[in-house]
PDB file of C-alpha atoms and ligand atoms in Angstrom:
ATOM      1  CA  MET A 149      14.898  -3.048   4.548  1.00  0.00           C
ATOM      2  CA  LYS A 150      12.898  -1.264   1.798  1.00  0.00           C
ATOM      3  CA  VAL A 151       9.253  -0.466   2.005  1.00  0.00           C
ATOM      4  CA  ILE A 152       7.576   0.550  -1.367  1.00  0.00           C
ATOM      5  CA  LEU A 153       3.736   2.270  -1.314  1.00  0.00           C
ATOM      6  CA  LEU A 154       1.854   1.603  -3.756  1.00  0.00           C
ATOM      7  CA  MET A 155      -1.202   2.234  -4.831  1.00  0.00           C
ATOM      8  CA  ALA A 156      -4.062   3.458  -7.759  1.00  0.00           C
ATOM      9  CA  ILE A 157      -5.052   6.736  -7.555  1.00  0.00           C
ATOM     10  CA  THR A 158      -7.036   8.997  -9.862  1.00  0.00           C
ATOM     11  CA  LEU A 159      -5.784  11.007 -12.260  1.00  0.00           C
ATOM     12  CA  ASP A 160      -7.165  13.988  -8.665  1.00  0.00           C
ATOM     13  CA  GLY A 161      -5.376  12.017  -6.351  1.00  0.00           C
ATOM     14  CA  ARG A 162      -7.832   9.816  -5.155  1.00  0.00           C
ATOM     15  CA  THR A 163      -7.698   6.985  -3.734  1.00  0.00           C
ATOM     16  CA  GLY A 164     -11.646   5.185  -2.934  1.00  0.00           C
ATOM     17  CA  LYS A 165     -14.966   7.605  -2.662  1.00  0.00           C
ATOM     18  CA  ASN A 166     -15.403   6.683   0.544  1.00  0.00           C
ATOM     19  CA  ALA A 167     -13.386   4.276   3.161  1.00  0.00           C
ATOM     20  CA  MET A 168     -15.717   2.134   2.407  1.00  0.00           C
ATOM     21  CA  HIS A 169     -14.640   1.637  -1.673  1.00  0.00           C
ATOM     22  CA  LEU A 170     -13.624  -1.078  -3.222  1.00  0.00           C
ATOM     23  CA  VAL A 171     -10.539  -0.470  -5.891  1.00  0.00           C
ATOM     24  CA  ASP A 172     -12.724  -2.490  -8.706  1.00  0.00           C
ATOM     25  CA  TRP A 173     -12.271   0.739 -10.451  1.00  0.00           C
ATOM     26  CA  THR A 174      -8.672   0.219 -12.773  1.00  0.00           C
ATOM     27  CA  ASP A 175      -8.079  -2.073 -15.145  1.00  0.00           C
ATOM     28  CA  LEU A 176      -6.300  -5.251 -16.258  1.00  0.00           C
ATOM     29  CA  GLU A 177      -3.184  -3.860 -16.346  1.00  0.00           C
ATOM     30  CA  ASP A 178      -3.202  -2.679 -13.078  1.00  0.00           C
ATOM     31  CA  LYS A 179      -4.387  -5.420 -11.986  1.00  0.00           C
ATOM     32  CA  LYS A 180      -1.581  -7.545 -14.291  1.00  0.00           C
ATOM     33  CA  PHE A 181       0.770  -4.269 -12.855  1.00  0.00           C
ATOM     34  CA  PHE A 182       0.462  -5.024  -8.776  1.00  0.00           C
ATOM     35  CA  VAL A 183       0.539  -9.253  -9.085  1.00  0.00           C
ATOM     36  CA  GLN A 184       3.977  -8.634 -10.648  1.00  0.00           C
ATOM     37  CA  ILE A 185       5.431  -5.923  -8.393  1.00  0.00           C
ATOM     38  CA  THR A 186       4.642  -7.811  -5.165  1.00  0.00           C
ATOM     39  CA  LYS A 187       5.016 -11.208  -6.594  1.00  0.00           C
ATOM     40  CA  LYS A 188       8.523  -9.904  -7.342  1.00  0.00           C
ATOM     41  CA  ALA A 189       8.613  -8.849  -3.509  1.00  0.00           C
ATOM     42  CA  GLY A 190       6.998 -11.713  -1.452  1.00  0.00           C
ATOM     43  CA  VAL A 191       5.639  -9.870   1.115  1.00  0.00           C
ATOM     44  CA  ILE A 192       2.513  -7.503   1.307  1.00  0.00           C
ATOM     45  CA  ILE A 193       1.106  -5.161   4.047  1.00  0.00           C
ATOM     46  CA  MET A 194      -2.337  -3.802   4.292  1.00  0.00           C
ATOM     47  CA  GLY A 195      -5.055  -2.998   6.717  1.00  0.00           C
ATOM     48  CA  SER A 196      -7.743  -4.502   7.856  1.00  0.00           C
ATOM     49  CA  LYS A 197      -9.899  -3.108   6.403  1.00  0.00           C
ATOM     50  CA  THR A 198      -8.635  -2.815   2.536  1.00  0.00           C
ATOM     51  CA  PHE A 199      -7.779  -6.721   3.561  1.00  0.00           C
ATOM     52  CA  ASP A 200     -11.855  -7.727   4.294  1.00  0.00           C
ATOM     53  CA  THR A 201     -12.431  -5.786   1.173  1.00  0.00           C
ATOM     54  CA  LEU A 202      -9.984  -8.141  -0.281  1.00  0.00           C
ATOM     55  CA  GLY A 203     -12.172 -11.513   1.361  1.00  0.00           C
ATOM     56  CA  ALA A 204      -9.088 -13.645   0.705  1.00  0.00           C
ATOM     57  CA  ALA A 205      -5.093 -13.496   1.172  1.00  0.00           C
ATOM     58  CA  LEU A 206      -3.396 -13.135  -2.287  1.00  0.00           C
ATOM     59  CA  PRO A 207      -1.944 -16.389  -3.319  1.00  0.00           C
ATOM     60  CA  GLY A 208       2.012 -16.660  -4.351  1.00  0.00           C
ATOM     61  CA  ARG A 209       2.718 -13.777  -1.049  1.00  0.00           C
ATOM     62  CA  LYS A 210       3.284 -13.464   2.512  1.00  0.00           C
ATOM     63  CA  ASN A 211       0.273 -11.297   3.208  1.00  0.00           C
ATOM     64  CA  ILE A 212       0.241  -9.379   6.874  1.00  0.00           C
ATOM     65  CA  ILE A 213      -2.702  -7.568   8.146  1.00  0.00           C
ATOM     66  CA  MET A 214      -1.741  -5.125  10.529  1.00  0.00           C
ATOM     67  CA  THR A 215      -5.589  -5.110  12.893  1.00  0.00           C
ATOM     68  CA  GLN A 216      -5.577  -4.287  16.612  1.00  0.00           C
ATOM     69  CA  ASN A 217      -8.044  -8.017  16.438  1.00  0.00           C
ATOM     70  CA  HIS A 218      -5.233 -10.167  15.413  1.00  0.00           C
ATOM     71  CA  LYS A 219      -6.080 -12.883  18.527  1.00  0.00           C
ATOM     72  CA  ASP A 220      -9.426 -13.102  17.188  1.00  0.00           C
ATOM     73  CA  ARG A 221      -8.595 -14.044  13.847  1.00  0.00           C
ATOM     74  CA  ALA A 222      -7.295 -17.007  12.206  1.00  0.00           C
ATOM     75  CA  GLY A 223      -3.766 -16.297  10.249  1.00  0.00           C
ATOM     76  CA  THR A 224      -1.952 -19.430   8.140  1.00  0.00           C
ATOM     77  CA  ASP A 225       1.908 -19.127   7.367  1.00  0.00           C
ATOM     78  CA  ASN A 226       1.207 -17.211   4.935  1.00  0.00           C
ATOM     79  CA  LEU A 227      -1.043 -15.082   6.129  1.00  0.00           C
ATOM     80  CA  VAL A 228      -0.752 -12.881   9.461  1.00  0.00           C
ATOM     81  CA  PHE A 229      -2.668 -10.800  11.238  1.00  0.00           C
ATOM     82  CA  THR A 230      -0.495  -8.148  13.501  1.00  0.00           C
ATOM     83  CA  ASP A 231      -0.667  -5.155  15.388  1.00  0.00           C
ATOM     84  CA  GLN A 232       3.600  -5.416  15.686  1.00  0.00           C
ATOM     85  CA  LYS A 233       4.495  -1.418  15.291  1.00  0.00           C
ATOM     86  CA  PRO A 234       5.911  -0.390  11.491  1.00  0.00           C
ATOM     87  CA  GLN A 235       9.161  -0.972  12.628  1.00  0.00           C
ATOM     88  CA  GLU A 236       9.529  -3.876  14.578  1.00  0.00           C
ATOM     89  CA  LEU A 237       7.492  -5.395  11.658  1.00  0.00           C
ATOM     90  CA  LEU A 238      10.162  -3.927   9.197  1.00  0.00           C
ATOM     91  CA  GLU A 239      12.759  -6.130  11.453  1.00  0.00           C
ATOM     92  CA  GLN A 240      11.201  -9.310  11.703  1.00  0.00           C
ATOM     93  CA  LEU A 241      10.650  -9.447   7.520  1.00  0.00           C
ATOM     94  CA  LYS A 242      14.381  -8.792   6.739  1.00  0.00           C
ATOM     95  CA  LYS A 243      15.238 -12.080   9.247  1.00  0.00           C
ATOM     96  CA  GLU A 244      13.215 -13.566   7.904  1.00  0.00           C
ATOM     97  CA  GLY A 245      15.252 -12.841   4.611  1.00  0.00           C
ATOM     98  CA  PHE A 246      12.902 -10.347   3.170  1.00  0.00           C
ATOM     99  CA  THR A 247      14.374  -7.119   0.751  1.00  0.00           C
ATOM    100  CA  GLN A 248      12.248  -5.377   0.292  1.00  0.00           C
ATOM    101  CA  VAL A 249       7.679  -4.780   1.317  1.00  0.00           C
ATOM    102  CA  ILE A 250       4.950  -3.677  -1.163  1.00  0.00           C
ATOM    103  CA  LEU A 251       3.222  -1.797   1.944  1.00  0.00           C
ATOM    104  CA  ALA A 252      -0.685  -0.983  -0.773  1.00  0.00           C
ATOM    105  CA  GLY A 253      -3.357   0.493   1.356  1.00  0.00           C
ATOM    106  CA  GLY A 254      -5.401   1.675   3.065  1.00  0.00           C
ATOM    107  CA  PRO A 255      -4.889   5.460   4.065  1.00  0.00           C
ATOM    108  CA  THR A 256      -4.444   4.542   7.970  1.00  0.00           C
ATOM    109  CA  ILE A 257      -2.415   1.895   7.322  1.00  0.00           C
ATOM    110  CA  ASN A 258       0.211   3.979   4.896  1.00  0.00           C
ATOM    111  CA  THR A 259      -0.214   6.807   7.687  1.00  0.00           C
ATOM    112  CA  LEU A 260       1.818   4.590  10.265  1.00  0.00           C
ATOM    113  CA  PHE A 261       4.603   4.057   8.440  1.00  0.00           C
ATOM    114  CA  ALA A 262       4.851   7.244   6.743  1.00  0.00           C
ATOM    115  CA  ARG A 263       4.355   9.117  10.669  1.00  0.00           C
ATOM    116  CA  GLU A 264       7.706   6.301  11.375  1.00  0.00           C
ATOM    117  CA  LYS A 265       9.086   8.146   7.771  1.00  0.00           C
ATOM    118  CA  LEU A 266       9.666   3.995   7.277  1.00  0.00           C
ATOM    119  CA  ILE A 267       8.572   4.803   2.942  1.00  0.00           C
ATOM    120  CA  ASP A 268      11.063   4.068   0.380  1.00  0.00           C
ATOM    121  CA  GLU A 269       8.949   4.563  -2.487  1.00  0.00           C
ATOM    122  CA  ILE A 270       5.512   5.621  -3.913  1.00  0.00           C
ATOM    123  CA  ILE A 271       4.115   4.272  -7.173  1.00  0.00           C
ATOM    124  CA  VAL A 272       1.603   5.122  -7.885  1.00  0.00           C
ATOM    125  CA  THR A 273      -0.320   3.806 -10.612  1.00  0.00           C
ATOM    126  CA  VAL A 274      -2.876   6.588 -12.389  1.00  0.00           C
ATOM    127  CA  SER A 275      -6.030   5.423 -13.720  1.00  0.00           C
ATOM    128  CA  PRO A 276      -7.770   7.582 -16.874  1.00  0.00           C
ATOM    129  CA  LEU A 277     -11.103   8.826 -13.500  1.00  0.00           C
ATOM    130  CA  ILE A 278     -11.837  11.741 -12.092  1.00  0.00           C
ATOM    131  CA  PHE A 279     -13.753  11.754  -8.593  1.00  0.00           C
ATOM    132  CA  GLY A 280     -13.877  14.554  -8.099  1.00  0.00           C
ATOM    133  CA  TYR A 281     -14.488  13.752  -4.188  1.00  0.00           C
ATOM    134  CA  GLY A 282     -12.540  11.020  -1.931  1.00  0.00           C
ATOM    135  CA  THR A 283     -10.014   8.958   0.019  1.00  0.00           C
ATOM    136  CA  SER A 284      -6.041  10.744  -0.743  1.00  0.00           C
ATOM    137  CA  LEU A 285      -2.846   8.046  -0.224  1.00  0.00           C
ATOM    138  CA  PHE A 286      -3.122   9.420   3.828  1.00  0.00           C
ATOM    139  CA  SER A 287      -5.844   9.206   5.921  1.00  0.00           C
ATOM    140  CA  GLU A 288      -3.539  12.649   8.208  1.00  0.00           C
ATOM    141  CA  LYS A 289      -2.555  15.777   7.015  1.00  0.00           C
ATOM    142  CA  ILE A 290       1.542  13.960   5.917  1.00  0.00           C
ATOM    143  CA  ALA A 291       3.982  15.475   3.585  1.00  0.00           C
ATOM    144  CA  VAL A 292       5.684  13.993   1.302  1.00  0.00           C
ATOM    145  CA  GLU A 293       9.423  15.714  -1.106  1.00  0.00           C
ATOM    146  CA  MET A 294      10.199  13.381  -3.679  1.00  0.00           C
ATOM    147  CA  GLU A 295      12.283  12.705  -6.767  1.00  0.00           C
ATOM    148  CA  LEU A 296      11.342  10.560  -9.999  1.00  0.00           C
ATOM    149  CA  LYS A 297      12.260   7.650 -10.294  1.00  0.00           C
ATOM    150  CA  ASP A 298      10.451   6.017 -13.320  1.00  0.00           C
ATOM    151  CA  LEU A 299       7.339   7.069 -15.614  1.00  0.00           C
ATOM    152  CA  GLN A 300       5.775   3.764 -17.712  1.00  0.00           C
ATOM    153  CA  GLN A 301       2.529   4.127 -19.719  1.00  0.00           C
ATOM    154  CA  ARG A 302       0.994   0.324 -19.614  1.00  0.00           C
ATOM    155  CA  GLY A 303      -1.538  -0.665 -21.582  1.00  0.00           C
ATOM    156  CA  LYS A 304      -3.201   2.120 -23.719  1.00  0.00           C
ATOM    157  CA  ASP A 305      -4.766   3.912 -20.179  1.00  0.00           C
ATOM    158  CA  LEU A 306      -2.673   3.645 -17.306  1.00  0.00           C
ATOM    159  CA  VAL A 307       1.031   5.476 -16.573  1.00  0.00           C
ATOM    160  CA  ALA A 308       2.747   3.879 -13.052  1.00  0.00           C
ATOM    161  CA  ILE A 309       5.174   6.549 -11.804  1.00  0.00           C
ATOM    162  CA  THR A 310       7.748   5.475  -9.406  1.00  0.00           C
ATOM    163  CA  TYR A 311       8.716   8.337  -7.337  1.00  0.00           C
ATOM    164  CA  ALA A 312      11.922   8.215  -4.888  1.00  0.00           C
ATOM    165  CA  VAL A 313      11.297   9.630  -0.881  1.00  0.00           C
ATOM    166  CA  LYS A 314      13.597  12.335   0.001  1.00  0.00           C
ATOM    167  CA  ASN A 315      11.891  13.535   3.226  1.00  0.00           C
ATOM    168  CA  ILE A 316       8.252  12.880   5.383  1.00  0.00           C
ATOM    169  CA  THR A 317       6.813  15.525   7.391  1.00  0.00           C
ATOM    170  CA  HIS A 318       4.133  15.950   9.259  1.00  0.00           C
ATOM    171  CA  ASP A 319       1.739  18.197  11.258  1.00  0.00           C
TER     172      ASP A 319
HETATM  173  N1  LIG B 438      -6.443   3.355  -4.363  1.00  0.00           N
HETATM  174  C1  LIG B 438      -5.951   2.182  -3.819  1.00  0.00           C
HETATM  175  O1  LIG B 438      -4.617   1.400  -3.822  1.00  0.00           O
HETATM  176  C2  LIG B 438      -6.196   1.147  -2.300  1.00  0.00           C
HETATM  177  C3  LIG B 438      -4.989   0.454  -1.844  1.00  0.00           C
HETATM  178  C4  LIG B 438      -5.895  -0.198  -0.856  1.00  0.00           C
HETATM  179  C5  LIG B 438      -6.955   0.251  -0.100  1.00  0.00           C
HETATM  180  N2  LIG B 438      -7.736   0.856  -0.770  1.00  0.00           N
HETATM  181  C6  LIG B 438      -9.420   1.774  -0.468  1.00  0.00           C
HETATM  182  O2  LIG B 438      -9.287   1.959   1.083  1.00  0.00           O
HETATM  183  C7  LIG B 438      -9.788   1.974   2.222  1.00  0.00           C
HETATM  184  C8  LIG B 438      -9.158   1.459   3.446  1.00  0.00           C
HETATM  185  O3  LIG B 438      -8.616   2.403   4.353  1.00  0.00           O
HETATM  186  P1  LIG B 438      -8.726   2.779   5.569  1.00  0.00           P
HETATM  187  O4  LIG B 438      -7.640   3.375   5.624  1.00  0.00           O
HETATM  188  O5  LIG B 438     -10.344   2.909   6.224  1.00  0.00           O
HETATM  189  O6  LIG B 438      -8.473   1.243   6.041  1.00  0.00           O
HETATM  190  P2  LIG B 438      -6.932  -0.315   6.088  1.00  0.00           P
HETATM  191  O7  LIG B 438      -5.535   1.027   6.316  1.00  0.00           O
HETATM  192  O8  LIG B 438      -6.465  -0.291   5.175  1.00  0.00           O
HETATM  193  O9  LIG B 438      -7.348  -0.861   7.423  1.00  0.00           O
HETATM  194  C9  LIG B 438      -7.714  -0.385   8.453  1.00  0.00           C
HETATM  195  C10 LIG B 438      -7.475  -0.567   9.933  1.00  0.00           C
HETATM  196  O10 LIG B 438      -5.475  -1.103  10.494  1.00  0.00           O
HETATM  197  C11 LIG B 438      -5.508  -1.456  11.779  1.00  0.00           C
HETATM  198  N3  LIG B 438      -4.861  -0.552  12.058  1.00  0.00           N
HETATM  199  C12 LIG B 438      -4.841   0.607  12.841  1.00  0.00           C
HETATM  200  N4  LIG B 438      -4.572   0.699  13.552  1.00  0.00           N
HETATM  201  C13 LIG B 438      -3.704   0.123  13.222  1.00  0.00           C
HETATM  202  C14 LIG B 438      -2.324  -0.230  14.370  1.00  0.00           C
HETATM  203  N5  LIG B 438      -1.410   0.796  15.063  1.00  0.00           N
HETATM  204  N6  LIG B 438      -2.343  -1.437  14.660  1.00  0.00           N
HETATM  205  C15 LIG B 438      -2.207  -2.481  14.178  1.00  0.00           C
HETATM  206  N7  LIG B 438      -3.763  -2.200  13.446  1.00  0.00           N
HETATM  207  C16 LIG B 438      -3.699  -0.894  12.789  1.00  0.00           C
HETATM  208  C17 LIG B 438      -7.279  -1.163  12.094  1.00  0.00           C
HETATM  209  O11 LIG B 438      -8.014  -2.828  11.896  1.00  0.00           O
HETATM  210  P3  LIG B 438      -8.990  -3.267  13.758  1.00  0.00           P
HETATM  211  O12 LIG B 438      -9.906  -2.379  12.793  1.00  0.00           O
HETATM  212  O13 LIG B 438      -9.147  -4.564  13.091  1.00  0.00           O
HETATM  213  O14 LIG B 438      -8.511  -2.592  14.495  1.00  0.00           O
HETATM  214  C18 LIG B 438      -8.196  -0.102  10.777  1.00  0.00           C
HETATM  215  O15 LIG B 438      -9.455  -0.339  11.167  1.00  0.00           O
HETATM  216  C19 LIG B 438     -10.995   0.710   1.288  1.00  0.00           C
HETATM  217  O16 LIG B 438     -11.809   1.062   0.866  1.00  0.00           O
HETATM  218  C20 LIG B 438     -10.511   0.408   0.161  1.00  0.00           C
HETATM  219  O17 LIG B 438     -10.911  -0.008  -1.007  1.00  0.00           O
HETATM  220  C21 LIG B 438      -7.289   1.501  -2.404  1.00  0.00           C
END
């Protein structure tokens, strides 16, 4: 099971101004890229805070929402609330026939997977913005070594960078 971490960042590497900041600062090209890559994978994993900013499941894909309160939240076939451990969750998705999954934030959930060394690829879409402060890809001290796999300009201002992960460590 290939796990692809996909996040929108600013030129200074910020994923938001704070933990409540909606991802409403990316342009149409970023949204189109997000839809394309998540539909191709067929399944997306995100944290409950990120899901709450969206308000509803993304159509045409299986949405897995990580939460400790899964018993209180009603799902459907395409919307699953779970507190499964990352490894167990990936094994289950593999049994269901998925071969890749998009891990789509936020930083807390990204960190859960990074701590288990379960991220194979990182794709960042860089918007032409600098926040000067804010959140990052991970919520803890995670260090990642990577190699460049692909670099694409999308639209006028967006750059999508794909890195293969070589090693992940944490303090
Ligand atoms: N730039 C981007 O591309 C991008 C992408 C995604 C999100 N974001 C931004 O990131 C922010 C949210 O990120 P965040 O890090 O605060 O939250 P998050 O990762 O979206 O969700 C955190 C939640 O995950 C659940 N959780 C934590 N540990 C868990 C575990 N071991 N097992 C099961 N569930 C667990 C908890 O939910 P419960 O409280 O329900 O238990 C926790 O509150 C938002 O502002 C969003 O806009 C940016």
